[in-house]
Coordinates of C-alpha atoms in Angstrom, one line a residue:
Chain A
M1 CA 137.8 74.0 129.2
Q2 CA 133.5 75.1 129.6
V3 CA 131.4 78.0 127.8
D4 CA 128.0 78.1 129.7
N5 CA 125.8 80.1 130.5
R6 CA 127.8 82.4 133.3
T7 CA 130.4 84.7 132.0
R8 CA 133.5 83.5 133.3
N9 CA 136.4 84.9 135.6
N10 CA 138.8 83.1 136.3
R11 CA 142.4 82.3 136.1
E12 CA 143.2 78.9 134.4
I13 CA 144.8 76.7 135.1
E14 CA 146.2 74.2 132.9
R15 CA 148.9 71.8 130.7
K16 CA 148.8 70.2 127.6
F17 CA 150.5 67.5 126.1
L18 CA 150.9 66.3 122.5
V19 CA 148.9 63.1 122.3
K20 CA 150.5 58.8 120.7
Q21 CA 147.7 57.4 120.6
L22 CA 144.1 58.3 120.2
P23 CA 143.1 56.3 122.5
E24 CA 139.5 53.9 121.9
K25 CA 136.0 54.3 121.3
L26 CA 137.3 57.7 120.9
K27 CA 133.9 58.6 118.7
R28 CA 131.2 57.2 121.2
R29 CA 133.1 60.5 123.8
R30 CA 130.9 63.1 124.4
H31 CA 131.8 65.4 120.6
Y32 CA 131.4 67.9 119.1
P33 CA 132.6 70.6 116.5
I34 CA 134.3 73.9 117.1
A35 CA 135.4 76.5 115.0
Q36 CA 137.5 80.0 116.2
G37 CA 139.4 82.4 114.9
Y38 CA 141.4 86.0 116.6
L39 CA 140.0 89.3 116.0
A40 CA 143.2 90.5 117.8
T41 CA 146.8 89.5 118.5
E42 CA 149.4 91.7 121.3
P43 CA 152.9 89.9 120.4
G44 CA 152.8 89.6 123.9
G45 CA 150.1 86.6 124.0
R46 CA 147.0 88.8 125.0
H47 CA 144.3 88.9 122.5
V48 CA 140.0 88.7 121.2
R49 CA 139.0 85.2 120.6
L50 CA 135.1 84.2 118.8
R51 CA 134.5 80.6 118.8
K52 CA 131.6 78.7 118.5
K53 CA 131.4 75.2 119.8
G54 CA 128.2 72.8 119.2
K55 CA 125.8 75.7 118.7
T56 CA 127.3 78.1 121.1
A57 CA 128.9 81.5 119.5
S58 CA 131.2 83.1 122.5
L59 CA 134.0 85.9 123.0
A60 CA 137.3 85.3 125.0
F61 CA 139.5 87.4 125.8
K62 CA 142.9 86.5 127.2
V63 CA 145.9 87.2 129.1
G64 CA 149.2 85.4 129.2
R65 CA 150.5 81.9 128.2
G66 CA 151.1 78.5 130.0
A67 CA 149.6 77.0 132.8
H68 CA 148.6 80.2 134.0
R69 CA 146.3 82.6 132.6
E70 CA 143.8 85.3 132.4
E71 CA 140.4 85.0 130.5
R72 CA 137.3 86.7 129.9
E73 CA 134.3 85.0 128.7
V74 CA 131.2 86.3 127.6
R75 CA 128.0 84.8 125.3
L76 CA 127.9 86.3 122.0
S77 CA 123.8 86.2 120.6
P78 CA 124.6 84.4 116.8
R79 CA 124.1 88.0 115.5
Q80 CA 126.3 89.2 117.3
F81 CA 128.2 86.4 116.5
A82 CA 127.9 87.2 112.5
A83 CA 129.3 90.5 112.2
L84 CA 131.9 90.3 114.1
W85 CA 133.3 87.0 112.9
P86 CA 134.1 87.7 109.6
G87 CA 137.5 89.8 111.6
T88 CA 138.7 86.3 112.6
A89 CA 139.4 86.3 108.5
G90 CA 142.5 84.5 108.0
R91 CA 143.2 83.6 111.2
R92 CA 140.9 81.1 111.9
L93 CA 141.2 77.0 112.6
R94 CA 138.9 74.4 113.4
K95 CA 139.4 71.3 116.0
V96 CA 136.4 68.8 117.2
R97 CA 137.0 68.7 121.0
Y98 CA 136.4 65.2 123.1
E99 CA 135.9 65.1 126.5
I100 CA 137.5 62.1 128.3
P101 CA 136.7 61.5 132.1
W102 CA 139.3 60.4 134.0
K103 CA 140.1 60.4 137.1
N104 CA 138.6 63.4 138.8
L105 CA 139.9 65.8 136.3
M106 CA 138.3 65.8 132.5
I107 CA 141.1 65.6 130.0
E108 CA 140.1 67.2 125.8
I109 CA 141.4 66.0 123.6
D110 CA 141.7 68.4 120.4
V111 CA 141.8 67.3 116.3
Y112 CA 142.2 69.8 114.6
R113 CA 141.7 69.5 111.1
G114 CA 141.8 71.6 108.2
K115 CA 145.3 73.1 107.1
H116 CA 146.3 71.5 110.6
S117 CA 145.2 67.8 110.1
G118 CA 147.4 65.4 112.2
V119 CA 148.2 67.7 115.3
V120 CA 146.9 67.0 118.1
V121 CA 146.7 67.3 121.7
A122 CA 145.6 66.4 124.6
E123 CA 144.8 69.4 127.8
V124 CA 143.7 69.3 131.3
E125 CA 142.6 72.0 133.3
F126 CA 143.3 71.5 137.0
P127 CA 141.8 72.8 140.1
D128 CA 144.4 73.8 141.9
L129 CA 148.0 74.7 141.9
A130 CA 148.8 71.2 144.0
T131 CA 146.3 68.9 141.7
C132 CA 148.7 70.6 138.6
R133 CA 151.7 69.6 139.7
E134 CA 150.8 66.2 140.6
F135 CA 149.3 65.2 138.0
K136 CA 149.7 61.8 135.7
P137 CA 149.9 61.6 132.8
P138 CA 148.5 59.3 131.4
R139 CA 150.5 56.5 128.8
W140 CA 148.9 57.6 125.3
F141 CA 150.4 61.0 126.2
G142 CA 152.6 61.9 124.2
R143 CA 155.7 65.1 125.2
E144 CA 154.4 68.2 127.3
V145 CA 154.3 71.2 125.3
T146 CA 152.1 73.8 128.9
G147 CA 153.3 77.0 127.0
Q148 CA 154.8 76.6 124.0
K149 CA 153.9 79.0 121.2
R150 CA 153.7 76.1 119.0
Y151 CA 151.2 74.4 120.0
S152 CA 148.9 77.5 120.9
N153 CA 145.8 78.0 119.1
V154 CA 146.5 81.3 118.2
R155 CA 149.8 80.2 116.3
L156 CA 148.2 77.5 114.5
A157 CA 146.0 80.1 113.7
N158 CA 147.9 82.5 112.4
E159 CA 149.8 80.0 110.0
Chain B
M1 CA 130.0 106.8 114.6
Q2 CA 126.7 105.7 115.5
V3 CA 125.9 103.7 117.9
D4 CA 122.8 102.5 117.1
N5 CA 121.1 99.4 117.0
R6 CA 121.7 97.9 114.1
T7 CA 125.3 96.2 113.8
R8 CA 127.7 97.6 111.8
N9 CA 129.9 96.7 108.6
N10 CA 131.2 99.7 107.4
R11 CA 134.7 101.8 105.9
E12 CA 134.7 105.2 107.7
I13 CA 136.0 108.1 105.5
E14 CA 136.0 110.3 108.1
R15 CA 139.0 113.4 109.4
K16 CA 140.2 114.5 112.2
F17 CA 141.1 118.0 113.5
L18 CA 142.0 120.4 115.9
V19 CA 140.0 122.0 117.8
K20 CA 141.5 125.8 117.9
Q21 CA 138.0 127.7 119.8
L22 CA 135.5 125.7 121.0
P23 CA 131.9 126.8 119.7
E24 CA 129.4 129.1 121.1
K25 CA 126.9 127.5 124.2
L26 CA 128.4 123.6 123.0
K27 CA 126.5 122.5 126.0
R28 CA 123.5 123.3 124.5
R29 CA 124.3 120.9 122.3
R30 CA 123.8 117.0 122.6
H31 CA 126.4 115.8 124.5
Y32 CA 127.1 112.4 126.6
P33 CA 129.6 111.3 128.4
I34 CA 132.0 108.2 126.7
A35 CA 134.3 105.9 128.4
Q36 CA 136.4 103.7 126.5
G37 CA 139.1 100.7 126.3
Y38 CA 141.2 98.9 124.7
L39 CA 141.1 94.2 125.0
A40 CA 144.2 94.0 122.5
T41 CA 145.8 95.9 120.4
E42 CA 148.3 95.2 117.0
P43 CA 150.5 97.1 116.2
G44 CA 149.2 97.7 113.3
G45 CA 146.3 99.2 114.3
R46 CA 144.3 96.4 114.2
H47 CA 142.2 96.4 117.9
V48 CA 139.2 95.3 119.5
R49 CA 137.5 98.6 121.5
L50 CA 135.2 98.4 124.8
R51 CA 133.1 101.4 124.8
K52 CA 130.1 103.2 127.0
K53 CA 128.6 106.2 125.5
G54 CA 125.7 107.8 127.8
K55 CA 124.4 103.7 129.1
T56 CA 125.1 102.7 125.9
A57 CA 127.5 99.7 125.9
S58 CA 129.7 98.8 122.9
L59 CA 132.0 96.0 120.9
A60 CA 133.6 97.2 118.0
F61 CA 136.6 95.6 115.9
K62 CA 139.1 98.1 113.5
V63 CA 141.5 97.4 111.4
G64 CA 143.6 100.3 109.7
R65 CA 143.9 104.2 110.4
G66 CA 143.3 107.1 108.2
A67 CA 141.3 108.0 106.1
H68 CA 139.8 104.9 106.0
R69 CA 138.6 102.1 108.1
E70 CA 137.1 98.9 108.0
E71 CA 134.7 99.0 111.2
R72 CA 132.7 95.7 113.1
E73 CA 130.8 97.5 116.0
V74 CA 127.9 95.6 117.9
R75 CA 125.3 96.0 121.4
L76 CA 127.2 94.9 124.5
S77 CA 124.2 93.8 126.9
P78 CA 125.1 96.0 130.4
R79 CA 126.3 91.6 131.8
Q80 CA 128.5 90.7 128.8
F81 CA 130.4 94.3 129.4
A82 CA 130.5 94.0 132.9
A83 CA 132.4 91.3 132.5
L84 CA 135.5 93.0 129.2
W85 CA 136.0 96.1 131.3
P86 CA 137.7 94.4 133.3
G87 CA 140.2 93.0 130.8
T88 CA 140.5 97.2 129.5
A89 CA 142.1 98.2 132.5
G90 CA 145.6 100.3 132.0
R91 CA 144.9 101.0 128.6
R92 CA 141.0 104.0 128.7
L93 CA 140.6 106.8 128.7
R94 CA 137.1 109.8 128.7
K95 CA 135.7 112.1 126.9
V96 CA 132.7 113.3 126.6
R97 CA 131.1 114.1 123.1
Y98 CA 129.5 116.7 121.7
E99 CA 127.6 116.7 118.0
I100 CA 127.2 119.7 115.6
P101 CA 125.1 119.5 112.8
W102 CA 127.0 121.4 109.9
K103 CA 125.7 122.1 107.1
N104 CA 124.8 118.5 106.1
L105 CA 127.3 116.7 107.8
M106 CA 127.0 116.1 111.6
I107 CA 131.1 117.3 113.3
E108 CA 131.7 115.4 116.8
I109 CA 134.2 116.6 119.7
D110 CA 136.2 115.3 121.9
V111 CA 136.1 116.8 125.4
Y112 CA 139.2 114.7 126.8
R113 CA 139.4 114.2 130.0
G114 CA 141.8 113.1 133.1
K115 CA 144.9 112.1 132.3
H116 CA 144.2 114.0 128.6
S117 CA 142.3 116.5 130.1
G118 CA 143.1 119.4 127.1
V119 CA 142.9 117.3 124.4
V120 CA 140.2 118.0 122.1
V121 CA 139.9 116.9 118.6
A122 CA 136.4 117.7 116.1
E123 CA 136.6 114.4 113.6
V124 CA 133.5 114.3 110.9
E125 CA 132.4 111.0 108.7
F126 CA 131.8 111.6 104.8
P127 CA 129.5 109.6 102.5
D128 CA 131.9 110.0 100.5
L129 CA 135.5 110.3 99.0
A130 CA 134.1 112.7 96.6
T131 CA 132.8 115.1 99.7
C132 CA 135.4 113.9 101.9
R133 CA 137.8 116.4 99.6
E134 CA 136.1 119.7 98.7
F135 CA 134.9 120.1 103.3
K136 CA 135.9 123.5 103.8
P137 CA 136.9 122.8 108.0
P138 CA 134.6 125.8 109.8
R139 CA 137.0 128.2 111.3
W140 CA 137.4 127.1 114.9
F141 CA 139.6 123.8 113.2
G142 CA 143.0 123.6 114.4
R143 CA 145.5 121.1 112.3
E144 CA 144.2 118.4 110.3
V145 CA 145.8 115.2 112.1
T146 CA 143.6 112.3 109.9
G147 CA 145.7 109.5 110.1
Q148 CA 148.3 110.2 112.5
K149 CA 149.6 108.4 115.9
R150 CA 149.9 111.2 118.3
Y151 CA 146.0 111.5 118.1
S152 CA 144.3 107.8 117.6
N153 CA 142.6 107.5 121.2
V154 CA 144.7 103.8 121.4
R155 CA 147.4 106.1 122.0
L156 CA 145.7 108.5 124.3
A157 CA 144.0 105.1 125.8
N158 CA 148.2 103.7 126.3
E159 CA 149.9 106.7 127.3

């Protein structure tokens, strides 16, 4: 997932895996800290997330879980972020994200910090369903956990 | 409640009543249309609300119900609002709000539109608990419904 200057209103097609072994020279890859927290989360998975990725703040609304989900994301000013962030107290997580180009795709590795230290997952976003189905995971990927609540950010943040 | 240029991080102290009879010459009072919708609502009442009040767009995060609640609200740009608003489909309401100065307080009358036509409530916000307790409702107020889910905006929007 990329946060940029445009607002995003698309459906995501993505898969998530545990990571057996971190790729070599990971620290040389592009990476940045992410802090995120949840303002509200419905039992069905619909939620509103605040995120600071490097210096970029955003608010995202998501519906659904698994390989398909709808997402709407907007950039927030530092002031907007500062006003809303306290509302996520007790529902936050921190991680470092590494970007690993892989064939024509981008693998994002999330190394969790704080109370979730030790959890490492990889996410891959696909341009279409065919690419999603045909994807062959690299050898260093572990078990697939797409759509598993156990490894959803919402769930981890609320633990 | 007033939306203004500042972000707001305060607790609200307010009471809500049904309206037996609309005050005379209501149309001459300051009034404006409000459209609002909910991005996510937790069973305990915590929610994220989008609102357009006249031309002013905002996003509010609220926790709790009744006379006490915590609220954080930020102004949104038209672009931010347009990106997020579709996420409230099926969870919206429309009303016209009238502002009636009353002694040192402000009474806000909400006349609901659309599927909630016929519902009319008055809200009064107080500077402190003493003023809240001592408040004597004007004769045209009906039954008090403070904290009643039946007349919460969240509930009406989701009906």
